[in-house]
């Protein structure tokens, strides 16, 4: 894990190369949530890209071309447009953030024309996932992207684990390929949390499935001192300890694996904390059936939907006695206000410490936002799957194709 992080830290940054009078393409992460009227609900990912874009503008780039994706459209042929996923919905917000005109290009050909027609333009190209060649990492499509620039900048950490044309294939055809400020900030923050952290190091992990966090739990045991496990995934661990979880979500086929993780943690001296009490109900919509009970005494036909108050206090004490905290995954069905209290309490506890706190995963960030503590943690990673793969000890493929320091 540490060797991989160090290798990723060695990539050249945009400040290490000359961009004056050169066409610069920036792979941004503009995969932001939109409401039914296509209004941007949360623009953190767009805001995080602004320093890199402004640097290119301020340092004399001939043009700045922005490429990225929004949502998961499934084109039937190249250029197939699905309006709900169009980057056209992002132009006004981007202009406001940059305080500069942004030209919208419906196609790569139009982007080429805009480069010739205007002096130092900022160009936003339509959602690349409208093209089959993007996700397929088609060499010809990657070359078409590369024809728009002499310098390629990857500033999209959230897709840096994908071998797509705009994150991987393009590098073959561009002479200079470097990391943007956000990509650098992301990897340096993970290095701070994992490579040379202040101890004790705590991992708070939640979510619905053990299966999605198996590699993470196995690989991180050498790097952390304590682990808090909550959310529905804790049900499987409690069931492995012979608790009757009643109607709670349990991954029966992973009970032995859960026991193995607990045994491995014990051998390595890593303290694992599980819920001691839970909030349970017969149905998410039947709030009159809600009960708080010890974890080993869940009522018949009830399912655990949140950590209980005693668990919140226990977990908060563990958090207060940590110097580095990594949090990935909510600790309950936080989307239902009545069952969000546990996750919100953990958000409060983490925001109220002096520890270095690294938050990853879209649901976890949503918890912080809803609880009002988004600005009270040390670093929020913009990558969901990328963050998880990094914590699993993998080298993110997009870093492999960037230029490195001698």
Coordinates of C-alpha atoms in Angstrom, one line a residue:
X1 CA 0.0 0.0 0.0
X2 CA 2.7 2.5 1.0
X3 CA 4.8 1.8 -2.0
X4 CA 1.8 2.4 -4.2
X5 CA 1.0 5.7 -2.6
X6 CA 4.6 6.9 -2.9
X7 CA 4.6 6.0 -6.6
X8 CA 1.4 8.0 -7.1
X9 CA 2.9 11.0 -5.3
X10 CA 5.8 11.0 -7.8
X11 CA 3.8 12.1 -10.8
X12 CA 4.5 15.6 -12.2
X13 CA 2.1 18.3 -11.4
X14 CA 0.9 21.1 -13.6
X15 CA 3.3 23.5 -12.0
X16 CA 6.2 21.4 -13.1
X17 CA 5.6 22.0 -16.9
X18 CA 5.4 24.9 -19.2
X19 CA 1.8 25.6 -20.5
X20 CA 2.3 29.0 -22.0
X21 CA 0.8 29.2 -25.6
X22 CA -0.2 25.6 -25.4
X23 CA -3.6 23.9 -25.8
X24 CA -4.3 22.3 -22.4
X25 CA -6.9 19.7 -21.8
X26 CA -8.1 19.1 -18.3
X27 CA -10.0 15.9 -17.4
X28 CA -12.4 17.2 -14.7
X29 CA -14.8 15.5 -12.4
X30 CA -18.1 17.3 -13.0
X31 CA -20.3 14.3 -12.1
X32 CA -22.6 16.5 -9.9
X33 CA -26.1 15.7 -8.7
X34 CA -29.0 17.4 -10.6
X35 CA -32.6 17.8 -9.6
X36 CA -35.5 17.0 -11.9
X37 CA -35.2 20.4 -13.5
X38 CA -31.5 19.9 -14.1
X39 CA -30.4 22.4 -11.5
X40 CA -27.1 21.6 -9.7
X41 CA -27.9 20.4 -6.2
X42 CA -24.3 20.3 -4.9
X43 CA -21.3 21.7 -6.8
X44 CA -18.3 20.6 -4.6
X45 CA -16.6 18.7 -7.5
X46 CA -16.9 21.7 -9.8
X47 CA -15.5 24.0 -7.2
X48 CA -12.5 21.7 -6.5
X49 CA -11.5 22.0 -10.2
X50 CA -11.4 25.8 -10.3
X51 CA -7.8 26.2 -9.0
X52 CA -6.4 24.1 -11.8
X53 CA -8.5 25.8 -14.5
X54 CA -7.5 29.3 -13.2
X55 CA -3.9 28.3 -13.1
X56 CA -4.0 27.4 -16.8
X57 CA -5.8 30.7 -17.6
X58 CA -3.4 32.8 -15.6
X59 CA -0.3 31.1 -17.0
X60 CA -1.1 31.8 -20.6
X61 CA -2.6 28.6 -22.0
X62 CA -3.6 29.1 -25.6
X63 CA -6.9 27.3 -24.8
X64 CA -8.3 25.3 -21.9
X65 CA -10.4 22.4 -22.9
X66 CA -12.5 20.7 -20.2
X67 CA -13.7 17.1 -20.6
X68 CA -15.5 14.8 -18.2
X69 CA -18.7 12.8 -17.6
X70 CA -22.1 13.2 -16.0
X71 CA -24.2 10.2 -14.9
X72 CA -24.3 6.9 -16.7
X73 CA -25.8 7.4 -20.1
X74 CA -25.7 4.3 -22.4
X75 CA -25.3 5.5 -26.0
X76 CA -26.4 3.3 -28.8
X77 CA -24.0 5.0 -31.2
X78 CA -21.4 7.7 -31.1
X79 CA -22.8 11.1 -30.3
X80 CA -26.2 9.9 -29.0
X81 CA -27.4 12.7 -26.8
X82 CA -29.6 12.2 -23.7
X83 CA -30.5 15.6 -22.4
X84 CA -30.7 14.8 -18.7
X85 CA -27.0 14.0 -18.8
X86 CA -25.9 17.0 -20.9
X87 CA -23.0 19.2 -19.8
X88 CA -25.0 22.1 -21.1
X89 CA -26.7 22.2 -17.7
X90 CA -23.3 23.0 -16.1
X91 CA -22.2 26.0 -18.2
X92 CA -23.8 28.8 -16.2
X93 CA -22.5 27.5 -12.9
X94 CA -19.0 27.1 -14.3
X95 CA -19.1 30.6 -15.7
X96 CA -20.1 31.9 -12.3
X97 CA -17.3 30.0 -10.6
X98 CA -14.7 31.2 -13.1
X99 CA -16.1 34.6 -13.6
X100 CA -15.3 34.0 -17.3
X101 CA -17.2 33.1 -20.5
X102 CA -17.2 29.4 -21.2
X103 CA -17.8 28.0 -24.7
X104 CA -19.9 24.9 -24.9
X105 CA -18.9 22.4 -27.6
X106 CA -21.4 19.8 -28.7
X107 CA -18.7 17.7 -30.3
X108 CA -14.9 17.3 -30.5
X109 CA -15.0 18.9 -34.0
X110 CA -16.8 22.0 -32.6
X111 CA -14.2 22.3 -29.9
X112 CA -11.5 22.3 -32.5
X113 CA -13.3 25.1 -34.3
X114 CA -13.7 27.1 -31.1
X115 CA -10.0 26.9 -30.5
X116 CA -9.3 28.5 -33.8
X117 CA -12.0 31.1 -33.6
X118 CA -11.3 32.6 -30.2
X119 CA -8.3 33.9 -28.2
X120 CA -7.6 31.9 -25.1
X121 CA -11.0 30.2 -24.8
X122 CA -12.3 28.0 -22.0
X123 CA -14.2 25.2 -23.7
X124 CA -16.5 22.7 -22.1
X125 CA -17.0 19.6 -24.3
X126 CA -20.3 17.7 -24.1
X127 CA -20.4 14.6 -21.8
X128 CA -17.8 12.1 -23.0
X129 CA -20.0 9.2 -22.1
X130 CA -22.2 10.0 -25.0
X131 CA -19.4 8.4 -27.0
X132 CA -19.0 4.7 -26.9
X133 CA -15.2 5.1 -27.3
X134 CA -14.9 6.8 -23.8
X135 CA -15.7 3.9 -21.5
X136 CA -14.3 1.3 -24.0
X137 CA -11.0 3.2 -24.0
X138 CA -11.1 3.1 -27.8
X139 CA -7.6 4.1 -29.2
X140 CA -9.1 6.1 -32.1
X141 CA -11.4 8.1 -29.7
X142 CA -8.5 8.7 -27.4
X143 CA -6.4 10.0 -30.3
X144 CA -9.3 12.4 -31.3
X145 CA -9.2 13.8 -27.7
X146 CA -5.4 14.1 -27.8
X147 CA -5.6 16.1 -31.0
X148 CA -7.1 19.0 -29.0
X149 CA -4.1 19.5 -26.8
X150 CA -0.3 19.5 -26.3
X151 CA -0.6 19.2 -22.5
X152 CA -3.0 16.8 -20.8
X153 CA -4.0 17.4 -17.1
X154 CA -5.8 14.8 -15.0
X155 CA -7.7 16.5 -12.2
X156 CA -10.5 13.9 -11.8
X157 CA -9.6 11.8 -8.8
X158 CA -13.1 10.3 -8.8
X159 CA -12.5 8.4 -12.1
X160 CA -8.7 7.8 -11.7
X161 CA -9.4 4.1 -11.1
X162 CA -11.0 3.7 -14.6
X163 CA -9.2 2.8 -17.8
X164 CA -11.3 5.1 -20.0
X165 CA -10.2 7.1 -23.0
X166 CA -10.1 10.4 -21.2
X167 CA -8.3 9.0 -18.1
X168 CA -6.0 6.4 -19.6
X169 CA -5.9 6.0 -23.3
X170 CA -5.3 9.6 -24.2
X171 CA -1.9 9.6 -22.5
X172 CA -0.4 7.5 -25.3
X173 CA -0.9 10.3 -27.7
X174 CA 0.0 13.4 -25.7
X175 CA 3.6 14.5 -25.2
X176 CA 3.0 16.0 -21.7
X177 CA 0.6 14.6 -19.2
X178 CA 0.5 15.7 -15.6
X179 CA -1.7 15.9 -12.5
X180 CA -3.8 18.9 -11.5
X181 CA -4.0 20.5 -8.1
X182 CA -6.9 18.3 -6.9
X183 CA -5.3 15.0 -8.0
X184 CA -2.2 16.0 -6.1
X185 CA -4.2 17.1 -3.0
X186 CA -6.1 13.8 -3.0
X187 CA -3.1 11.6 -3.0
X188 CA -1.2 13.7 -0.5
X189 CA -4.1 13.5 1.9
X190 CA -4.3 9.8 1.6
X191 CA -0.5 9.6 2.2
X192 CA -1.0 11.7 5.4
X193 CA -3.6 9.4 6.6
X194 CA -1.9 6.1 5.7
X195 CA 1.8 6.5 5.0
X196 CA 3.0 8.6 8.0
X197 CA -0.1 9.2 10.2
X198 CA -0.4 10.5 13.7
X199 CA -1.5 7.6 15.9
X200 CA -3.8 6.1 17.0
X201 CA -5.4 5.6 13.5
X202 CA -9.1 4.9 13.4
X203 CA -11.1 3.5 10.5
X204 CA -14.9 4.1 10.7
X205 CA -16.6 1.9 8.1
X206 CA -20.3 1.5 7.4
X207 CA -22.7 1.0 4.5
X208 CA -24.9 -1.9 3.6
X209 CA -22.5 -4.7 2.5
X210 CA -19.5 -6.4 3.9
X211 CA -18.7 -7.6 0.4
X212 CA -18.0 -4.1 -0.9
X213 CA -15.5 -3.5 1.9
X214 CA -13.8 -6.9 2.2
X215 CA -10.5 -5.9 0.5
X216 CA -10.4 -2.7 2.4
X217 CA -10.8 -4.4 5.8
X218 CA -8.1 -7.0 5.0
X219 CA -5.6 -4.6 3.6
X220 CA -5.9 -1.8 6.1
X221 CA -5.4 -3.9 9.2
X222 CA -1.6 -3.2 8.9
X223 CA -2.2 0.5 8.9
X224 CA -4.8 1.2 11.6
X225 CA -5.0 0.7 15.3
X226 CA -8.8 0.7 15.7
X227 CA -11.9 0.0 13.5
X228 CA -15.5 1.0 14.1
X229 CA -17.9 -1.1 12.1
X230 CA -21.5 0.1 11.7
X231 CA -24.3 0.3 9.3
X232 CA -25.9 -2.9 7.9
X233 CA -22.5 -4.4 7.3
X234 CA -22.1 -4.7 11.1
X235 CA -25.1 -7.1 11.2
X236 CA -23.0 -9.8 9.5
X237 CA -20.3 -9.4 12.1
X238 CA -22.8 -9.5 14.9
X239 CA -24.4 -12.6 13.4
X240 CA -20.9 -14.2 13.2
X241 CA -20.7 -13.7 17.0
X242 CA -24.0 -15.7 17.3
X243 CA -26.3 -12.7 17.8
X244 CA -29.9 -13.2 16.5
X245 CA -30.3 -10.4 14.0
X246 CA -33.9 -11.2 13.3
X247 CA -35.0 -9.6 10.0
X248 CA -31.8 -7.4 9.7
X249 CA -29.9 -7.5 6.5
X250 CA -27.2 -10.1 6.8
X251 CA -24.8 -11.6 4.2
X252 CA -25.0 -15.2 5.3
X253 CA -22.3 -16.3 2.9
X254 CA -19.8 -13.9 4.5
X255 CA -20.2 -14.9 8.1
X256 CA -17.1 -17.0 8.1
X257 CA -15.2 -14.2 6.3
X258 CA -16.4 -11.8 9.0
X259 CA -15.0 -14.1 11.7
X260 CA -11.7 -14.3 9.8
X261 CA -11.4 -10.5 9.8
X262 CA -12.1 -10.3 13.5
X263 CA -9.5 -13.0 14.2
X264 CA -7.0 -11.4 12.0
X265 CA -7.6 -8.0 13.7
X266 CA -7.1 -9.6 17.1
X267 CA -3.8 -11.2 16.0
X268 CA -2.5 -7.8 14.8
X269 CA -3.7 -6.0 17.9
X270 CA -6.3 -3.9 16.1
X271 CA -9.3 -3.2 18.3
X272 CA -12.7 -3.7 16.5
X273 CA -15.8 -2.0 17.8
X274 CA -19.3 -3.2 16.9
X275 CA -22.7 -1.8 18.0
X276 CA -23.8 -2.7 21.5
X277 CA -27.3 -1.4 21.0
X278 CA -29.4 -0.7 17.9
X279 CA -32.5 1.1 16.7
X280 CA -34.8 -1.4 15.1
X281 CA -38.2 -1.4 13.3
X282 CA -40.4 -3.8 11.4
X283 CA -40.6 -1.5 8.4
X284 CA -38.8 1.7 7.4
X285 CA -42.1 3.5 7.1
X286 CA -43.7 2.2 10.3
X287 CA -42.2 4.6 12.8
X288 CA -44.6 3.5 15.5
X289 CA -42.8 0.1 15.6
X290 CA -39.3 1.6 16.5
X291 CA -37.4 0.2 19.5
X292 CA -34.0 0.7 21.0
X293 CA -32.6 -2.6 22.4
X294 CA -29.2 -4.3 23.1
X295 CA -27.7 -5.7 19.9
X296 CA -28.2 -9.2 21.2
X297 CA -31.9 -8.6 22.0
X298 CA -33.5 -7.4 18.7
X299 CA -37.3 -8.0 18.8
X300 CA -38.9 -10.6 16.6
X301 CA -39.3 -9.5 13.0
X302 CA -37.4 -6.3 13.6
X303 CA -34.4 -5.2 11.6
X304 CA -31.5 -3.0 12.8
X305 CA -31.6 0.4 11.0
X306 CA -29.3 2.6 13.1
X307 CA -26.8 2.4 16.0
X308 CA -28.3 3.1 19.4
X309 CA -27.5 5.9 21.9
X310 CA -25.1 3.7 24.0
X311 CA -23.2 2.8 20.8
X312 CA -23.1 6.4 19.8
X313 CA -21.4 7.3 23.1
X314 CA -19.0 4.4 22.8
X315 CA -18.0 5.2 19.2
X316 CA -17.6 8.9 20.1
X317 CA -15.2 8.0 22.9
X318 CA -13.2 5.9 20.5
X319 CA -13.2 8.9 18.0
X320 CA -12.1 11.4 20.7
X321 CA -9.1 9.2 21.5
X322 CA -7.8 9.0 17.9
X323 CA -5.4 11.2 16.0
X324 CA -6.1 10.1 12.5
X325 CA -9.6 9.2 11.3
X326 CA -10.7 7.7 8.0
X327 CA -14.5 7.4 7.5
X328 CA -16.2 5.5 4.7
X329 CA -19.9 4.6 4.8
X330 CA -22.9 5.7 6.9
X331 CA -23.8 3.9 10.1
X332 CA -27.6 3.6 9.5
X333 CA -30.4 4.2 7.1
X334 CA -29.6 8.0 7.3
X335 CA -31.9 8.8 4.3
X336 CA -34.9 8.3 6.8
X337 CA -34.6 11.2 9.3
X338 CA -35.6 9.1 12.2
X339 CA -32.7 6.7 11.5
X340 CA -30.1 9.3 10.8
X341 CA -29.2 10.1 14.4
X342 CA -26.4 7.7 14.8
X343 CA -24.6 8.8 11.6
X344 CA -25.1 12.4 12.5
X345 CA -23.7 11.9 15.9
X346 CA -20.6 10.3 14.4
X347 CA -20.3 13.2 12.0
X348 CA -20.5 15.6 15.0
X349 CA -17.9 13.6 17.0
X350 CA -15.4 13.5 14.1
X351 CA -15.9 17.2 13.4
X352 CA -15.3 18.0 17.0
X353 CA -11.9 16.5 17.3
X354 CA -8.4 17.8 16.6
X355 CA -7.6 14.7 14.6
X356 CA -6.8 14.6 10.9
X357 CA -10.0 13.4 9.4
X358 CA -10.3 12.0 5.8
X359 CA -13.8 11.4 4.5
X360 CA -14.6 9.3 1.5
X361 CA -17.7 8.0 -0.3
X362 CA -20.7 9.8 -1.7
X363 CA -23.1 8.6 1.0
X364 CA -20.6 9.6 3.8
X365 CA -20.2 13.1 2.3
X366 CA -24.0 13.3 2.1
X367 CA -24.3 12.5 5.8
X368 CA -21.8 15.3 6.6
X369 CA -23.7 17.8 4.4
X370 CA -27.1 17.0 5.9
X371 CA -25.7 17.1 9.4
X372 CA -24.0 20.5 8.7
X373 CA -20.4 19.4 9.4
X374 CA -19.0 19.4 5.9
X375 CA -16.7 22.3 6.6
X376 CA -15.5 20.9 9.9
X377 CA -13.4 18.0 8.8
X378 CA -9.8 18.0 7.4
X379 CA -10.3 16.6 4.0
X380 CA -13.2 15.3 1.9
X381 CA -12.2 13.0 -1.0
X382 CA -14.1 13.6 -4.3
X383 CA -13.6 9.9 -5.2
X384 CA -16.0 7.2 -4.2
X385 CA -14.8 4.0 -5.9
X386 CA -11.3 5.6 -6.3
X387 CA -11.0 6.3 -2.6
X388 CA -12.1 2.7 -1.8
X389 CA -9.5 1.2 -4.2
X390 CA -6.8 3.4 -2.8
X391 CA -7.7 2.2 0.8
X392 CA -7.6 -1.4 -0.6
X393 CA -4.0 -0.8 -1.5
X394 CA -4.3 -0.5 -5.2
X395 CA -2.4 1.8 -7.6
X396 CA -5.0 3.9 -9.4
X397 CA -4.5 3.3 -13.1
X398 CA -4.8 7.0 -14.2
X399 CA -1.6 7.8 -12.2
X400 CA 0.4 5.1 -14.0
X401 CA 0.2 7.0 -17.4
X402 CA 1.2 10.4 -16.1
X403 CA 4.7 11.8 -16.4
X404 CA 7.0 11.2 -13.4
X405 CA 9.7 13.2 -11.7
X406 CA 13.2 12.1 -12.7

